[in-house]
Tab-separated table of C-alpha atoms in Angstrom:
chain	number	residue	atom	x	y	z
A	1	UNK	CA	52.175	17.200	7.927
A	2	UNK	CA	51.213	15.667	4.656
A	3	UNK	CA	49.045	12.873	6.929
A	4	UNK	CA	47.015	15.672	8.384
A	5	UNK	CA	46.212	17.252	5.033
A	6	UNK	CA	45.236	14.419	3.712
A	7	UNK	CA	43.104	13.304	6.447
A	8	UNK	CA	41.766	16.806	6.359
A	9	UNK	CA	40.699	16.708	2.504
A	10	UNK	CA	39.007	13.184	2.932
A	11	UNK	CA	37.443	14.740	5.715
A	12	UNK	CA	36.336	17.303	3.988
A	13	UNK	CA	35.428	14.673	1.059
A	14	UNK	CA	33.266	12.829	3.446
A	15	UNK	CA	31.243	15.758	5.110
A	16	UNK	CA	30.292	17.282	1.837
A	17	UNK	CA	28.887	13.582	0.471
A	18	UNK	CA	26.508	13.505	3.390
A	19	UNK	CA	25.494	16.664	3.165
A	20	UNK	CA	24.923	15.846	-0.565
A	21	UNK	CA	22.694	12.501	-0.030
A	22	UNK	CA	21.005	14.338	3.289
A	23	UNK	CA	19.829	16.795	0.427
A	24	UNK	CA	18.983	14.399	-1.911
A	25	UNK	CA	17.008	12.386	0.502
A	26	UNK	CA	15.412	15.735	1.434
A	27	UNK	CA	14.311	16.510	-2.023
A	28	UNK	CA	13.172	12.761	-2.212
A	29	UNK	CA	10.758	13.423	0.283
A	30	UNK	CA	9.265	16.714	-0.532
A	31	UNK	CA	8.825	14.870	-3.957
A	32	UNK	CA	6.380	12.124	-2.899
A	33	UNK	CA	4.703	14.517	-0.484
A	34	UNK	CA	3.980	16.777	-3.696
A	35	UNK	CA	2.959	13.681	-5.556
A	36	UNK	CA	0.787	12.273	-2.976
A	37	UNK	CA	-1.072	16.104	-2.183
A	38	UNK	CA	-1.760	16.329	-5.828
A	39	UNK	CA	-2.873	12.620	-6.660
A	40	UNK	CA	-5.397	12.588	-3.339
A	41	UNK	CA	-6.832	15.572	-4.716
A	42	UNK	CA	-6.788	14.094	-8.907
A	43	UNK	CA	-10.650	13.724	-9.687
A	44	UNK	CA	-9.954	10.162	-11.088
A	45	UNK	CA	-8.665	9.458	-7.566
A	46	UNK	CA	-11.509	10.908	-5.979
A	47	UNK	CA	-14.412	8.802	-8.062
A	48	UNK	CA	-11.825	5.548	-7.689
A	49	UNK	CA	-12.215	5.951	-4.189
A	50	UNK	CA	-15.749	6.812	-4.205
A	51	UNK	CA	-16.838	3.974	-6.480
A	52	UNK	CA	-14.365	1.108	-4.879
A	53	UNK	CA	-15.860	2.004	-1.501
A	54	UNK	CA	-19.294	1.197	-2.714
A	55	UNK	CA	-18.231	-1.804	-4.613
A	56	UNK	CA	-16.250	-3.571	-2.460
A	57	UNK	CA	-18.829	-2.718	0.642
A	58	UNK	CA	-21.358	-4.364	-1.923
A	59	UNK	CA	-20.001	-6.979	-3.887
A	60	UNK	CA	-23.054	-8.214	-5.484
A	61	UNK	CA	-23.228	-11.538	-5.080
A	62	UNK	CA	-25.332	-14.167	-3.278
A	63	UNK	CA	-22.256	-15.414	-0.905
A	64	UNK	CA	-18.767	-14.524	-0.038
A	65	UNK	CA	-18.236	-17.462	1.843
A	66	UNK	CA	-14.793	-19.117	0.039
A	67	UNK	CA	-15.709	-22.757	-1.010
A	68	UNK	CA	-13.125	-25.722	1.339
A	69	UNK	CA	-10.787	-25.180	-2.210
A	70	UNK	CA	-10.436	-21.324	-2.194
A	71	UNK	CA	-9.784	-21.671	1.369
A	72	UNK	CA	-7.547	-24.284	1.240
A	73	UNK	CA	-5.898	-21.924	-1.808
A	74	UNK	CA	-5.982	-18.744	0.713
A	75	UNK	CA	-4.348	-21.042	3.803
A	76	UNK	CA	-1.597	-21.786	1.283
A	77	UNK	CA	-0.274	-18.235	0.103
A	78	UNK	CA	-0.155	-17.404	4.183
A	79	UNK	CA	1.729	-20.854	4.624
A	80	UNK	CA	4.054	-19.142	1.754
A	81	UNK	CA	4.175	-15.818	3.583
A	82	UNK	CA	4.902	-17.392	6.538
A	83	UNK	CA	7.803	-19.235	5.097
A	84	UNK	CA	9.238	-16.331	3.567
A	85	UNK	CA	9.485	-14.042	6.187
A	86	UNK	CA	12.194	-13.707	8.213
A	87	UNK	CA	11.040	-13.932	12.528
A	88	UNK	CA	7.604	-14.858	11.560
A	89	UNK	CA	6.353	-17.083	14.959
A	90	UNK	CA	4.513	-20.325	14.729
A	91	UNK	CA	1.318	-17.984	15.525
A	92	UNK	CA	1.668	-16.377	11.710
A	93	UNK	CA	-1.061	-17.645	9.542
A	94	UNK	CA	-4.180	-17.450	11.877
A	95	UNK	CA	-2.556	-13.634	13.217
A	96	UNK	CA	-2.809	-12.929	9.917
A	97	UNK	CA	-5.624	-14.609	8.340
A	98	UNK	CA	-8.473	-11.672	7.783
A	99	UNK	CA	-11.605	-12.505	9.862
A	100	UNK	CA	-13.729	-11.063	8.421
A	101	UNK	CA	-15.034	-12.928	5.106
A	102	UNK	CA	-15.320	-9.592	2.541
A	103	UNK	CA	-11.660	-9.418	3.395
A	104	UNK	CA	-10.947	-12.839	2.553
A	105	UNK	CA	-13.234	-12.873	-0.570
A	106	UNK	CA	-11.426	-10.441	-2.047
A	107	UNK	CA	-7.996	-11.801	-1.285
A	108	UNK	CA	-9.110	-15.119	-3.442
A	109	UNK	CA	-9.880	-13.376	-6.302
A	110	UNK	CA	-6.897	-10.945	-6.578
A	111	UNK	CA	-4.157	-13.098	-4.797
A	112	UNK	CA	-4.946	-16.806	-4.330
A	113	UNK	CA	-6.738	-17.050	-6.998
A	114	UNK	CA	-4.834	-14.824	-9.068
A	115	UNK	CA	-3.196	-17.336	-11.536
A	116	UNK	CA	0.146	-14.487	-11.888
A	117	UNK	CA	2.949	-15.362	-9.696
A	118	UNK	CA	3.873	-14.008	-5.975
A	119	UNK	CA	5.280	-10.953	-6.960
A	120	UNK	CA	3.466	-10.059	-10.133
A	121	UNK	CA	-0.071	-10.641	-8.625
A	122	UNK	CA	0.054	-6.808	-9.891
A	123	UNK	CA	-0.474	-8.070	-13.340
A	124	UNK	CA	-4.266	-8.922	-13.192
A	125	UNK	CA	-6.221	-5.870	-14.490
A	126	UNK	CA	-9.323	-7.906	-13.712
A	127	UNK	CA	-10.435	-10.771	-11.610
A	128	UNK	CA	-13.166	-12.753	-14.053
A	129	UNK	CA	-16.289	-12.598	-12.140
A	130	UNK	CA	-18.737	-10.194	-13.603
A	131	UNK	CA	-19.125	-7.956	-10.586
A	132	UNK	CA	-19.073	-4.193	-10.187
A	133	UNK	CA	-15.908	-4.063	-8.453
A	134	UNK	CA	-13.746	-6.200	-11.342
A	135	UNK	CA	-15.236	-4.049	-13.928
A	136	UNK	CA	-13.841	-0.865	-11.630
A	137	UNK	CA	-10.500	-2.544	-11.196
A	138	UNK	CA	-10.160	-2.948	-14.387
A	139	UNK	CA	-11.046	0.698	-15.491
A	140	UNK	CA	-8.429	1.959	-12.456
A	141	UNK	CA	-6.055	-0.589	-12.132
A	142	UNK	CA	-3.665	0.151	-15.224
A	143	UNK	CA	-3.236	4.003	-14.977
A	144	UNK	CA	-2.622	3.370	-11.028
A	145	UNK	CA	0.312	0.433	-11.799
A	146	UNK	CA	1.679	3.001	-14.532
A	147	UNK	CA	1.562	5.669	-11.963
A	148	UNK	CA	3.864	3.292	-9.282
A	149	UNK	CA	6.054	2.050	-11.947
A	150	UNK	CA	6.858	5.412	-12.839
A	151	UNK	CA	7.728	6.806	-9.797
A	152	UNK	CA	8.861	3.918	-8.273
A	153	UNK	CA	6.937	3.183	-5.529
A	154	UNK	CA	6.699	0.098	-3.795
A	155	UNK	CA	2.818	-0.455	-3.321
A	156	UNK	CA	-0.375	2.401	-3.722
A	157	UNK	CA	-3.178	1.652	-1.368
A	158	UNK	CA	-6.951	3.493	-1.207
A	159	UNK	CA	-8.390	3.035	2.411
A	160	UNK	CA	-11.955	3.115	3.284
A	161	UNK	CA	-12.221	6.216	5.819
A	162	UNK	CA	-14.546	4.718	8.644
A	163	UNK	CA	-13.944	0.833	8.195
A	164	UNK	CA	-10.698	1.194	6.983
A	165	UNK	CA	-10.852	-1.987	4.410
A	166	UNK	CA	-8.042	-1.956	1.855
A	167	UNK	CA	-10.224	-1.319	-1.024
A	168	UNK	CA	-7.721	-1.109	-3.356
A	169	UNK	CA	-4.155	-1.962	-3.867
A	170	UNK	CA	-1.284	-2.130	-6.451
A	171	UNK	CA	0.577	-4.809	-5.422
A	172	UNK	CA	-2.092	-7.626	-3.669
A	173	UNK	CA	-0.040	-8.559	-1.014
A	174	UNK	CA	-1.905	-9.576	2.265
A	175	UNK	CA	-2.748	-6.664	3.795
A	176	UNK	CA	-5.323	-6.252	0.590
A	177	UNK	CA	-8.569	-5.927	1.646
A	178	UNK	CA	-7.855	-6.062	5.391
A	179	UNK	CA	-9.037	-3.160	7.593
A	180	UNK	CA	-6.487	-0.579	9.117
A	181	UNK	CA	-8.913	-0.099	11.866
A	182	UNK	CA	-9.531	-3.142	13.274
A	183	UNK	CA	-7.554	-6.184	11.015
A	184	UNK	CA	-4.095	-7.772	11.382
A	185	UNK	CA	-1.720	-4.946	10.361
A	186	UNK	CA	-3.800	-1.784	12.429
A	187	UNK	CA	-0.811	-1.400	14.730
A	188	UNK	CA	1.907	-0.994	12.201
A	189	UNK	CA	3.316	1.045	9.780
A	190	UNK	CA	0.743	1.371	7.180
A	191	UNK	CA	-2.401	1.525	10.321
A	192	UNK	CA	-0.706	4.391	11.671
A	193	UNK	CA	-0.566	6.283	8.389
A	194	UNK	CA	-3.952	5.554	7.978
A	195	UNK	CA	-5.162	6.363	10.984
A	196	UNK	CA	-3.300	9.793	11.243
A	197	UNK	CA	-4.352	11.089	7.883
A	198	UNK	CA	-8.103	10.185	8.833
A	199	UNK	CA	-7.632	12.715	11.613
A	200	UNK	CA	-6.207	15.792	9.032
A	201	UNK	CA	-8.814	18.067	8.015
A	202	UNK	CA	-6.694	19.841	5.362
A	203	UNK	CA	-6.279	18.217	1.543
A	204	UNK	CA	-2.852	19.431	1.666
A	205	UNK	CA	-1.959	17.854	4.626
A	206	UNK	CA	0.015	14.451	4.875
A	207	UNK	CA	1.347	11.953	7.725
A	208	UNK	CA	4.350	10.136	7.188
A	209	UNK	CA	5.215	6.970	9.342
A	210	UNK	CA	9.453	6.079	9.461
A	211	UNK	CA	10.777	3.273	7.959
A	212	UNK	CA	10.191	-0.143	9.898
A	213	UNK	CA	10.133	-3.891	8.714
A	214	UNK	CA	6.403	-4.724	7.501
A	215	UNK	CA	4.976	-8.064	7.799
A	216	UNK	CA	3.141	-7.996	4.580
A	217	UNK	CA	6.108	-7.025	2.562
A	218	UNK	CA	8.262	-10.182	4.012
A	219	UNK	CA	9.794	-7.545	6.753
A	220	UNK	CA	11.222	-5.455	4.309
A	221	UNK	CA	11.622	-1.781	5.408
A	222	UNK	CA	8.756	0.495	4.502
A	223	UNK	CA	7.868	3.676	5.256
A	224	UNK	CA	4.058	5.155	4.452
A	225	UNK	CA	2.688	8.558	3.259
A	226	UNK	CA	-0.597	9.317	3.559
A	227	UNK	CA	-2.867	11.987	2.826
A	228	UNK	CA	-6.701	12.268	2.918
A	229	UNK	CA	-9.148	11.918	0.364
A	230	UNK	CA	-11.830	14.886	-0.146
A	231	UNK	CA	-14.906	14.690	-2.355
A	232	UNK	CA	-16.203	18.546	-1.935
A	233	UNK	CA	-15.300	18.809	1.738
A	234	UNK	CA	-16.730	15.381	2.738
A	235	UNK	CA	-13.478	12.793	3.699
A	236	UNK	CA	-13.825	9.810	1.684
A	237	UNK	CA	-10.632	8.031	2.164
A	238	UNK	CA	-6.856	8.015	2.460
A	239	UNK	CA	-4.459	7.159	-0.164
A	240	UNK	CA	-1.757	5.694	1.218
A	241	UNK	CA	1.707	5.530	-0.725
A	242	UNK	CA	4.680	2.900	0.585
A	243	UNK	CA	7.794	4.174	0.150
A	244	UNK	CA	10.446	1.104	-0.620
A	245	UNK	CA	13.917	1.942	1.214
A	246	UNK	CA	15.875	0.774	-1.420
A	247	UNK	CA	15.430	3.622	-3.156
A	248	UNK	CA	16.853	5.436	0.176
């Protein structure tokens, strides 16, 4: 009958759509593993994570104790994240405040203290204190941003390989400068990725962790891709890339 045909062509329709997006998803994926294989193994990369490692493990100054104002400043933006994310308990802020104080040092200066808006904390190339590590960030931080922004990503991360600190990150939300192995977010998303490419002994070899709401990112789906860092055949780090599903 002329219903069955035309059930049978919209059928038809249907099938070959999925198969088209399956494909394109597919192709989306062998995309950023390409890109994430041959920016782990980019010498820039390398000495970024080489030099951010020291840095931030050093910071070079008397105290990183936060003054009763930068803490007071820090305690707000997790008020803000608490606020803003949907299922987040009454326990939020002090399960996610960083205890150890390196972590929340450098959370003031490149999110509390970061004078950009929530959301465009990204647009700091340079916290002002006149320390090793803002000079470094502000050498790496542009051609990083310029890499997301063209590709689309949602956030870039390089992980210290034995403490796991957050040394670096795009975006400064608040799992900046936490550790993967031992801090608030090691048993999601991101600590898995982390913790899965620190066990790959091969450059070329990457872990992916699915798609799941992520605290830090408001619970917003997010998956993670990450892929170990090699500075001639000693492990250094992971880069870590978050994948946004939106583009999905």
């Amino acid at each position: 009958t002329v219903h069955d045909a035309i059930l049978k062509v919209n059928e038809d329709r249907l099938v070959s759509l999925r198969e088209g997006k399956k494909l394109q998803i597919e192709n989306y994926f062998k995309q950023i593993r390409s890109q994430i294989i041959t920016y782990s193994s980019n010498r820039m990369i390398v000495d970024a994570m080489k030099e951010f490692n020291q840095a931030f493990s050093n910071p070079g100054v008397e105290s990183i104790a936060l003054d009763s104002g930068l803490q007071n400043k820090l305690a707000a933006r997790y008020e803000y994240q608490k606020a803003n994310t949907p299922g987040a308990g009454n326990d939020a802020v002090s399960k996610w405040m960083p205890q150890k104080e390196i972590s929340r040092y450098f959370q003031s200066l490149y999110i509390s203290d970061n004078s950009n808006p929530i959301g465009s904390k990204e647009s700091l190339d340079a916290a002002p204190q006149d320390i090793e590590y803002n000079r470094l960030h502000k050498k790496y931080h542009p051609i990083i941003r310029q890499f997301l922004n063209e590709f689309g990503y949602y956030d870039i991360f390089l992980v210290e390989i034995n403490t796991g600190h957050i040394v670096y990150s795009v975006f400064k939300e608040v799992d900046y400068a936490t550790s993967l192995a031992t801090g608030p977010y090691s048993q999601t998303g991101i600590g898995r990725a982390f913790q899965g490419a620190k066990n790959l002994n091969d450059p070329n070899a990457i872990y992916i962790d699915d798609f799941q709401s992520y605290e830090p990112s408001y619970n917003a789906a997010a998956s993670f891709i990450a892929s170990p860092i090699f500075d001639n055949g000693q492990k250094v780090g992971v880069l870590i890339f978050q994948a946004p599903v939106d583009r999905i």
